PDB file of C-alpha atoms in Angstrom:
ATOM      1  CA  MET X   1      15.498  28.335  19.194  1.00 45.00           C
ATOM      2  CA  ASP X   2      14.733  30.752  22.029  1.00 49.00           C
ATOM      3  CA  THR X   3      11.474  32.177  22.535  1.00 53.00           C
ATOM      4  CA  ALA X   4      11.373  34.391  25.327  1.00 53.00           C
ATOM      5  CA  PRO X   5       9.760  37.605  24.596  1.00 62.00           C
ATOM      6  CA  ARG X   6      11.899  40.494  24.718  1.00 68.00           C
ATOM      7  CA  PRO X   7      11.843  43.390  27.208  1.00 69.00           C
ATOM      8  CA  GLY X   8       9.791  45.430  26.433  1.00 79.00           C
ATOM      9  CA  LEU X   9      10.758  49.632  27.260  1.00 79.00           C
ATOM     10  CA  ARG X  10      11.194  50.427  30.386  1.00 80.00           C
ATOM     11  CA  GLU X  11      12.647  46.659  31.348  1.00 86.00           C
ATOM     12  CA  ARG X  12      15.010  47.599  28.837  1.00 84.00           C
ATOM     13  CA  LYS X  13      15.897  50.979  30.064  1.00 90.00           C
ATOM     14  CA  LYS X  14      16.059  49.734  34.320  1.00 91.00           C
ATOM     15  CA  ARG X  15      18.650  47.484  32.917  1.00 91.00           C
ATOM     16  CA  ARG X  16      20.567  49.732  30.866  1.00 93.00           C
ATOM     17  CA  THR X  17      21.638  52.040  33.854  1.00 96.00           C
ATOM     18  CA  ARG X  18      21.330  49.356  36.433  1.00 95.00           C
ATOM     19  CA  ASP X  19      24.812  48.122  33.910  1.00 95.00           C
ATOM     20  CA  ALA X  20      25.976  51.313  33.333  1.00 96.00           C
ATOM     21  CA  LEU X  21      26.042  51.861  36.958  1.00 97.00           C
ATOM     22  CA  VAL X  22      27.871  48.510  37.646  1.00 97.00           C
ATOM     23  CA  ARG X  23      30.410  49.503  34.959  1.00 96.00           C
ATOM     24  CA  ALA X  24      31.016  52.698  36.429  1.00 97.00           C
ATOM     25  CA  ALA X  25      30.746  51.660  39.448  1.00 97.00           C
ATOM     26  CA  LEU X  26      33.546  48.774  38.390  1.00 97.00           C
ATOM     27  CA  GLU X  27      35.325  51.185  37.214  1.00 97.00           C
ATOM     28  CA  LEU X  28      36.116  53.414  40.287  1.00 98.00           C
ATOM     29  CA  PHE X  29      36.908  50.346  41.963  1.00 97.00           C
ATOM     30  CA  THR X  30      39.216  49.430  40.200  1.00 96.00           C
ATOM     31  CA  SER X  31      41.227  52.201  39.666  1.00 96.00           C
ATOM     32  CA  GLN X  32      40.967  54.680  42.862  1.00 95.00           C
ATOM     33  CA  GLY X  33      40.356  51.920  45.177  1.00 96.00           C
ATOM     34  CA  TYR X  34      37.009  49.898  46.745  1.00 97.00           C
ATOM     35  CA  GLU X  35      37.565  51.667  49.989  1.00 95.00           C
ATOM     36  CA  ARG X  36      37.819  55.837  48.486  1.00 96.00           C
ATOM     37  CA  THR X  37      35.230  55.222  46.148  1.00 97.00           C
ATOM     38  CA  THR X  38      32.180  56.798  47.511  1.00 97.00           C
ATOM     39  CA  VAL X  39      28.551  55.929  45.880  1.00 97.00           C
ATOM     40  CA  ASP X  40      27.660  60.214  45.145  1.00 97.00           C
ATOM     41  CA  GLU X  41      30.723  59.412  42.737  1.00 98.00           C
ATOM     42  CA  ILE X  42      29.465  56.364  41.143  1.00 98.00           C
ATOM     43  CA  VAL X  43      25.793  58.249  40.102  1.00 97.00           C
ATOM     44  CA  GLU X  44      27.977  60.926  39.308  1.00 97.00           C
ATOM     45  CA  ALA X  45      29.573  59.011  36.717  1.00 97.00           C
ATOM     46  CA  VAL X  46      26.444  57.182  35.237  1.00 96.00           C
ATOM     47  CA  ASP X  47      24.006  61.311  35.358  1.00 96.00           C
ATOM     48  CA  VAL X  48      21.666  59.728  37.480  1.00 96.00           C
ATOM     49  CA  SER X  49      20.954  60.145  41.847  1.00 96.00           C
ATOM     50  CA  GLN X  50      21.398  58.513  44.749  1.00 96.00           C
ATOM     51  CA  ARG X  51      17.358  57.010  44.975  1.00 96.00           C
ATOM     52  CA  THR X  52      18.351  55.644  41.639  1.00 96.00           C
ATOM     53  CA  PHE X  53      20.858  53.500  42.910  1.00 97.00           C
ATOM     54  CA  PHE X  54      19.409  52.060  45.532  1.00 97.00           C
ATOM     55  CA  ARG X  55      16.467  51.468  43.385  1.00 96.00           C
ATOM     56  CA  TYR X  56      19.440  48.920  42.773  1.00 96.00           C
ATOM     57  CA  PHE X  57      21.812  47.848  44.996  1.00 97.00           C
ATOM     58  CA  ALA X  58      21.351  47.948  48.499  1.00 96.00           C
ATOM     59  CA  GLY X  59      25.082  49.762  48.699  1.00 96.00           C
ATOM     60  CA  LYS X  60      28.248  49.326  47.179  1.00 96.00           C
ATOM     61  CA  GLU X  61      29.421  46.529  48.441  1.00 96.00           C
ATOM     62  CA  ASP X  62      25.724  45.218  46.360  1.00 96.00           C
ATOM     63  CA  ALA X  63      27.310  46.422  43.443  1.00 97.00           C
ATOM     64  CA  ALA X  64      30.758  45.309  43.203  1.00 97.00           C
ATOM     65  CA  PHE X  65      29.487  41.914  43.923  1.00 96.00           C
ATOM     66  CA  ALA X  66      26.487  42.734  40.669  1.00 95.00           C
ATOM     67  CA  VAL X  67      29.141  40.550  37.454  1.00 93.00           C
ATOM     68  CA  GLN X  68      29.604  38.588  39.484  1.00 92.00           C
ATOM     69  CA  ARG X  69      26.528  36.768  41.077  1.00 92.00           C
ATOM     70  CA  MET X  70      25.272  36.154  37.211  1.00 91.00           C
ATOM     71  CA  SER X  71      28.503  34.050  36.633  1.00 90.00           C
ATOM     72  CA  GLU X  72      27.335  32.489  39.471  1.00 92.00           C
ATOM     73  CA  SER X  73      24.841  31.842  38.517  1.00 92.00           C
ATOM     74  CA  HIS X  74      25.449  30.615  35.262  1.00 91.00           C
ATOM     75  CA  PHE X  75      27.566  28.000  36.656  1.00 92.00           C
ATOM     76  CA  VAL X  76      25.661  26.535  39.157  1.00 94.00           C
ATOM     77  CA  GLU X  77      22.707  25.726  35.353  1.00 93.00           C
ATOM     78  CA  ALA X  78      25.743  24.306  34.229  1.00 93.00           C
ATOM     79  CA  VAL X  79      26.147  22.289  37.058  1.00 95.00           C
ATOM     80  CA  ARG X  80      22.689  21.497  36.962  1.00 94.00           C
ATOM     81  CA  GLN X  81      22.205  20.489  32.861  1.00 93.00           C
ATOM     82  CA  ARG X  82      25.788  18.067  33.674  1.00 95.00           C
ATOM     83  CA  PRO X  83      25.173  14.580  31.459  1.00 94.00           C
ATOM     84  CA  ALA X  84      25.121  12.049  34.339  1.00 90.00           C
ATOM     85  CA  HIS X  85      27.319   9.571  33.406  1.00 90.00           C
ATOM     86  CA  GLU X  86      29.814  11.824  34.744  1.00 91.00           C
ATOM     87  CA  THR X  87      30.963  11.605  38.983  1.00 90.00           C
ATOM     88  CA  PRO X  88      29.995  14.838  41.120  1.00 91.00           C
ATOM     89  CA  LEU X  89      33.296  16.249  40.573  1.00 90.00           C
ATOM     90  CA  GLU X  90      34.205  15.470  37.030  1.00 91.00           C
ATOM     91  CA  ALA X  91      30.777  17.674  36.551  1.00 93.00           C
ATOM     92  CA  LEU X  92      32.199  20.457  38.646  1.00 93.00           C
ATOM     93  CA  ARG X  93      35.865  20.405  36.736  1.00 91.00           C
ATOM     94  CA  ASN X  94      33.352  20.369  33.389  1.00 92.00           C
ATOM     95  CA  ALA X  95      30.606  23.030  34.710  1.00 93.00           C
ATOM     96  CA  VAL X  96      33.724  25.699  34.921  1.00 90.00           C
ATOM     97  CA  MET X  97      35.669  25.195  32.170  1.00 88.00           C
ATOM     98  CA  ALA X  98      31.802  25.411  29.726  1.00 86.00           C
ATOM     99  CA  ASN X  99      30.766  28.059  32.322  1.00 83.00           C
ATOM    100  CA  TRP X 100      34.565  29.997  31.385  1.00 79.00           C
ATOM    101  CA  ASP X 101      33.210  29.314  27.619  1.00 78.00           C
ATOM    102  CA  THR X 102      30.169  30.235  27.358  1.00 80.00           C
ATOM    103  CA  ILE X 103      29.964  33.509  29.458  1.00 78.00           C
ATOM    104  CA  GLY X 104      31.792  35.886  28.049  1.00 79.00           C
ATOM    105  CA  GLU X 105      29.091  36.741  26.141  1.00 80.00           C
ATOM    106  CA  ALA X 106      27.130  37.522  29.291  1.00 83.00           C
ATOM    107  CA  ILE X 107      29.360  39.244  30.785  1.00 87.00           C
ATOM    108  CA  GLU X 108      30.172  41.752  27.702  1.00 87.00           C
ATOM    109  CA  ALA X 109      27.163  42.457  27.518  1.00 87.00           C
ATOM    110  CA  VAL X 110      27.722  44.693  31.510  1.00 90.00           C
ATOM    111  CA  VAL X 111      31.321  44.807  31.020  1.00 91.00           C
ATOM    112  CA  PRO X 112      34.516  44.954  29.575  1.00 91.00           C
ATOM    113  CA  ILE X 113      36.602  40.567  30.268  1.00 86.00           C
ATOM    114  CA  GLU X 114      38.742  42.762  31.421  1.00 89.00           C
ATOM    115  CA  LEU X 115      38.058  44.881  33.689  1.00 92.00           C
ATOM    116  CA  HIS X 116      35.993  41.882  35.426  1.00 90.00           C
ATOM    117  CA  MET X 117      39.065  39.701  35.301  1.00 87.00           C
ATOM    118  CA  ARG X 118      40.824  43.354  36.936  1.00 90.00           C
ATOM    119  CA  THR X 119      37.436  42.872  40.061  1.00 92.00           C
ATOM    120  CA  PHE X 120      38.514  39.764  40.271  1.00 86.00           C
ATOM    121  CA  GLN X 121      41.897  41.542  41.265  1.00 87.00           C
ATOM    122  CA  LEU X 122      39.900  44.052  43.346  1.00 92.00           C
ATOM    123  CA  ILE X 123      38.637  41.633  45.933  1.00 91.00           C
ATOM    124  CA  GLU X 124      41.467  38.826  46.541  1.00 86.00           C
ATOM    125  CA  SER X 125      43.667  42.474  47.688  1.00 88.00           C
ATOM    126  CA  THR X 126      40.477  44.245  49.671  1.00 94.00           C
ATOM    127  CA  PRO X 127      39.591  42.704  52.745  1.00 94.00           C
ATOM    128  CA  VAL X 128      36.497  44.024  53.317  1.00 96.00           C
ATOM    129  CA  LEU X 129      34.915  42.567  50.244  1.00 95.00           C
ATOM    130  CA  LEU X 130      37.455  39.381  50.994  1.00 92.00           C
ATOM    131  CA  ALA X 131      35.542  38.699  53.708  1.00 94.00           C
ATOM    132  CA  ALA X 132      32.270  39.370  51.785  1.00 95.00           C
ATOM    133  CA  HIS X 133      33.843  36.713  49.210  1.00 92.00           C
ATOM    134  CA  LEU X 134      34.290  34.232  51.299  1.00 90.00           C
ATOM    135  CA  CYS X 135      31.105  34.630  52.740  1.00 91.00           C
ATOM    136  CA  ARG X 136      29.146  34.504  49.951  1.00 91.00           C
ATOM    137  CA  GLN X 137      31.297  31.295  49.113  1.00 91.00           C
ATOM    138  CA  GLU X 138      29.024  29.680  51.743  1.00 92.00           C
ATOM    139  CA  GLY X 139      26.414  29.862  50.819  1.00 93.00           C
ATOM    140  CA  LEU X 140      27.009  29.170  46.748  1.00 94.00           C
ATOM    141  CA  GLU X 141      28.937  25.546  47.782  1.00 95.00           C
ATOM    142  CA  GLU X 142      25.542  24.599  49.902  1.00 96.00           C
ATOM    143  CA  GLU X 143      23.194  25.477  47.071  1.00 96.00           C
ATOM    144  CA  ILE X 144      25.285  24.320  43.743  1.00 96.00           C
ATOM    145  CA  ALA X 145      26.698  21.036  47.474  1.00 97.00           C
ATOM    146  CA  ARG X 146      22.228  20.484  47.041  1.00 97.00           C
ATOM    147  CA  VAL X 147      22.621  20.127  43.551  1.00 96.00           C
ATOM    148  CA  ILE X 148      25.569  17.731  43.279  1.00 95.00           C
ATOM    149  CA  ALA X 149      23.313  15.424  45.777  1.00 95.00           C
ATOM    150  CA  GLU X 150      20.277  16.025  43.875  1.00 94.00           C
ATOM    151  CA  ARG X 151      21.955  15.017  41.414  1.00 92.00           C
ATOM    152  CA  GLU X 152      23.079  11.306  43.072  1.00 91.00           C
ATOM    153  CA  GLY X 153      19.590  10.871  45.016  1.00 92.00           C
ATOM    154  CA  LEU X 154      21.984  11.635  47.647  1.00 92.00           C
ATOM    155  CA  ASP X 155      19.849  13.157  50.906  1.00 95.00           C
ATOM    156  CA  VAL X 156      22.629  16.659  51.459  1.00 94.00           C
ATOM    157  CA  ASP X 157      21.893  16.415  54.971  1.00 95.00           C
ATOM    158  CA  ALA X 158      22.239  12.420  55.358  1.00 94.00           C
ATOM    159  CA  ASP X 159      25.650  11.654  53.764  1.00 93.00           C
ATOM    160  CA  PRO X 160      28.779  13.922  53.569  1.00 93.00           C
ATOM    161  CA  ARG X 161      29.826  13.795  50.939  1.00 91.00           C
ATOM    162  CA  PRO X 162      28.265  17.062  48.559  1.00 93.00           C
ATOM    163  CA  ARG X 163      29.624  18.825  50.925  1.00 94.00           C
ATOM    164  CA  VAL X 164      32.621  17.263  51.146  1.00 91.00           C
ATOM    165  CA  ALA X 165      33.462  17.027  47.254  1.00 91.00           C
ATOM    166  CA  VAL X 166      31.997  20.693  46.879  1.00 93.00           C
ATOM    167  CA  ALA X 167      34.499  22.336  49.928  1.00 92.00           C
ATOM    168  CA  LEU X 168      37.124  20.685  47.805  1.00 90.00           C
ATOM    169  CA  PHE X 169      36.276  21.705  44.755  1.00 91.00           C
ATOM    170  CA  GLY X 170      36.081  25.406  46.307  1.00 90.00           C
ATOM    171  CA  GLY X 171      39.703  25.805  47.662  1.00 89.00           C
ATOM    172  CA  VAL X 172      41.100  24.616  44.005  1.00 87.00           C
ATOM    173  CA  MET X 173      39.444  27.057  42.825  1.00 87.00           C
ATOM    174  CA  ARG X 174      40.064  29.750  45.738  1.00 86.00           C
ATOM    175  CA  LEU X 175      44.507  28.169  45.205  1.00 86.00           C
ATOM    176  CA  ALA X 176      44.122  28.751  41.604  1.00 84.00           C
ATOM    177  CA  GLY X 177      42.244  32.032  42.418  1.00 81.00           C
ATOM    178  CA  ARG X 178      45.403  33.090  44.216  1.00 82.00           C
ATOM    179  CA  LEU X 179      48.421  31.931  42.543  1.00 82.00           C
ATOM    180  CA  TRP X 180      46.326  34.019  39.685  1.00 80.00           C
ATOM    181  CA  GLY X 181      46.048  36.875  41.133  1.00 75.00           C
ATOM    182  CA  ALA X 182      49.846  37.157  42.175  1.00 76.00           C
ATOM    183  CA  GLY X 183      51.718  36.172  38.593  1.00 76.00           C
ATOM    184  CA  ASP X 184      51.777  38.553  35.878  1.00 78.00           C
ATOM    185  CA  ASP X 185      48.669  37.403  33.004  1.00 78.00           C
ATOM    186  CA  PHE X 186      45.433  38.641  34.111  1.00 75.00           C
ATOM    187  CA  SER X 187      43.545  36.881  31.227  1.00 77.00           C
ATOM    188  CA  VAL X 188      40.753  34.748  31.288  1.00 76.00           C
ATOM    189  CA  ALA X 189      43.343  31.912  29.179  1.00 79.00           C
ATOM    190  CA  ALA X 190      45.626  32.608  32.318  1.00 82.00           C
ATOM    191  CA  LEU X 191      43.037  31.953  34.757  1.00 81.00           C
ATOM    192  CA  ARG X 192      41.200  28.803  32.553  1.00 81.00           C
ATOM    193  CA  GLU X 193      44.524  26.670  31.854  1.00 85.00           C
ATOM    194  CA  LEU X 194      45.841  26.684  35.831  1.00 82.00           C
ATOM    195  CA  THR X 195      42.023  26.300  37.048  1.00 83.00           C
ATOM    196  CA  ALA X 196      41.906  23.483  34.942  1.00 84.00           C
ATOM    197  CA  SER X 197      45.562  22.284  35.823  1.00 86.00           C
ATOM    198  CA  HIS X 198      45.756  21.793  39.907  1.00 82.00           C
ATOM    199  CA  LEU X 199      41.627  20.161  38.479  1.00 83.00           C
ATOM    200  CA  ASP X 200      42.946  17.691  36.026  1.00 83.00           C
ATOM    201  CA  GLN X 201      45.638  16.730  39.631  1.00 81.00           C
ATOM    202  CA  VAL X 202      42.733  16.475  41.627  1.00 75.00           C
ATOM    203  CA  ILE X 203      39.863  14.517  40.339  1.00 72.00           C
ATOM    204  CA  PRO X 204      41.590  11.512  39.169  1.00 73.00           C
ATOM    205  CA  ALA X 205      42.710  10.735  42.766  1.00 64.00           C
ATOM    206  CA  LEU X 206      39.087  11.365  44.195  1.00 63.00           C
ATOM    207  CA  ALA X 207      37.536  10.445  41.641  1.00 62.00           C
ATOM    208  CA  ARG X 208      34.545   7.543  41.743  1.00 62.00           C
ATOM    209  CA  ASP X 209      31.305   6.636  40.256  1.00 64.00           C
ATOM    210  CA  TRP X 210      28.294   7.768  43.526  1.00 64.00           C
ATOM    211  CA  ARG X 211      25.973   6.316  42.536  1.00 62.00           C
ATOM    212  CA  THR X 212      27.366   1.732  42.694  1.00 54.00           C
ATOM    213  CA  ASP X 213      25.636   2.922  46.917  1.00 51.00           C
ATOM    214  CA  ARG X 214      22.445   3.994  47.202  1.00 46.00           C
ATOM    215  CA  SER X 215      21.705   2.952  50.567  1.00 48.00           C
ATOM    216  CA  GLY X 216      21.720   7.122  51.283  1.00 47.00           C
ATOM    217  CA  GLY X 217      25.668   7.244  53.329  1.00 48.00           C
ATOM    218  CA  VAL X 218      28.602   6.736  52.573  1.00 49.00           C
ATOM    219  CA  THR X 219      29.963   3.140  51.531  1.00 46.00           C
ATOM    220  CA  ASP X 220      32.276   1.621  54.041  1.00 42.00           C
ATOM    221  CA  THR X 221      35.311   0.602  51.187  1.00 39.00           C
ATOM    222  CA  ARG X 222      37.684  -0.965  54.466  1.00 37.00           C
TER     223      ARG X 222
END
């Protein structure tokens, strides 16, 4: 049972304001374009001041990735909680599937899922956001690699496998996302199915139980 205390009135009001700004920003970004949207338009839609906007966000880019950051944090925790018997790539695959199954309610508390999915397309089609996304992914992949290394009892700086596995996983995820964005079905189910299909083709060829080698280095398989 969840025994966490309920946030106070002030915190709930602040969260509602932040969520309203996120929704207004994403609606404007996806309807008229990221570059053409101003902070003035965002705050006008919520009827707050620029000062209030910058209390929550460093700028437009920060607001554009707000929901995605929440989803990424949820995913990292899902990886950390995967059963110990799963191989690294299995843990990553199952975590991303579980994330799709469980993150929806948290996203819907901020923005409609359909708006969140349109934001994916916006990022892919907006050079400045795509560049920021790829830069952010480097930091996320490093965090996940360290989680994988901890799961496997490895030193991430001595053994390249965690970073290589996560880089592979990230590449498959980006490919699935691009194919989804170029298709005709922009639903969550379509992206989930495409992601699962690509991961299920790659993982069997590369999955292996790393726990057979506890030396902290890569086993010589010649």
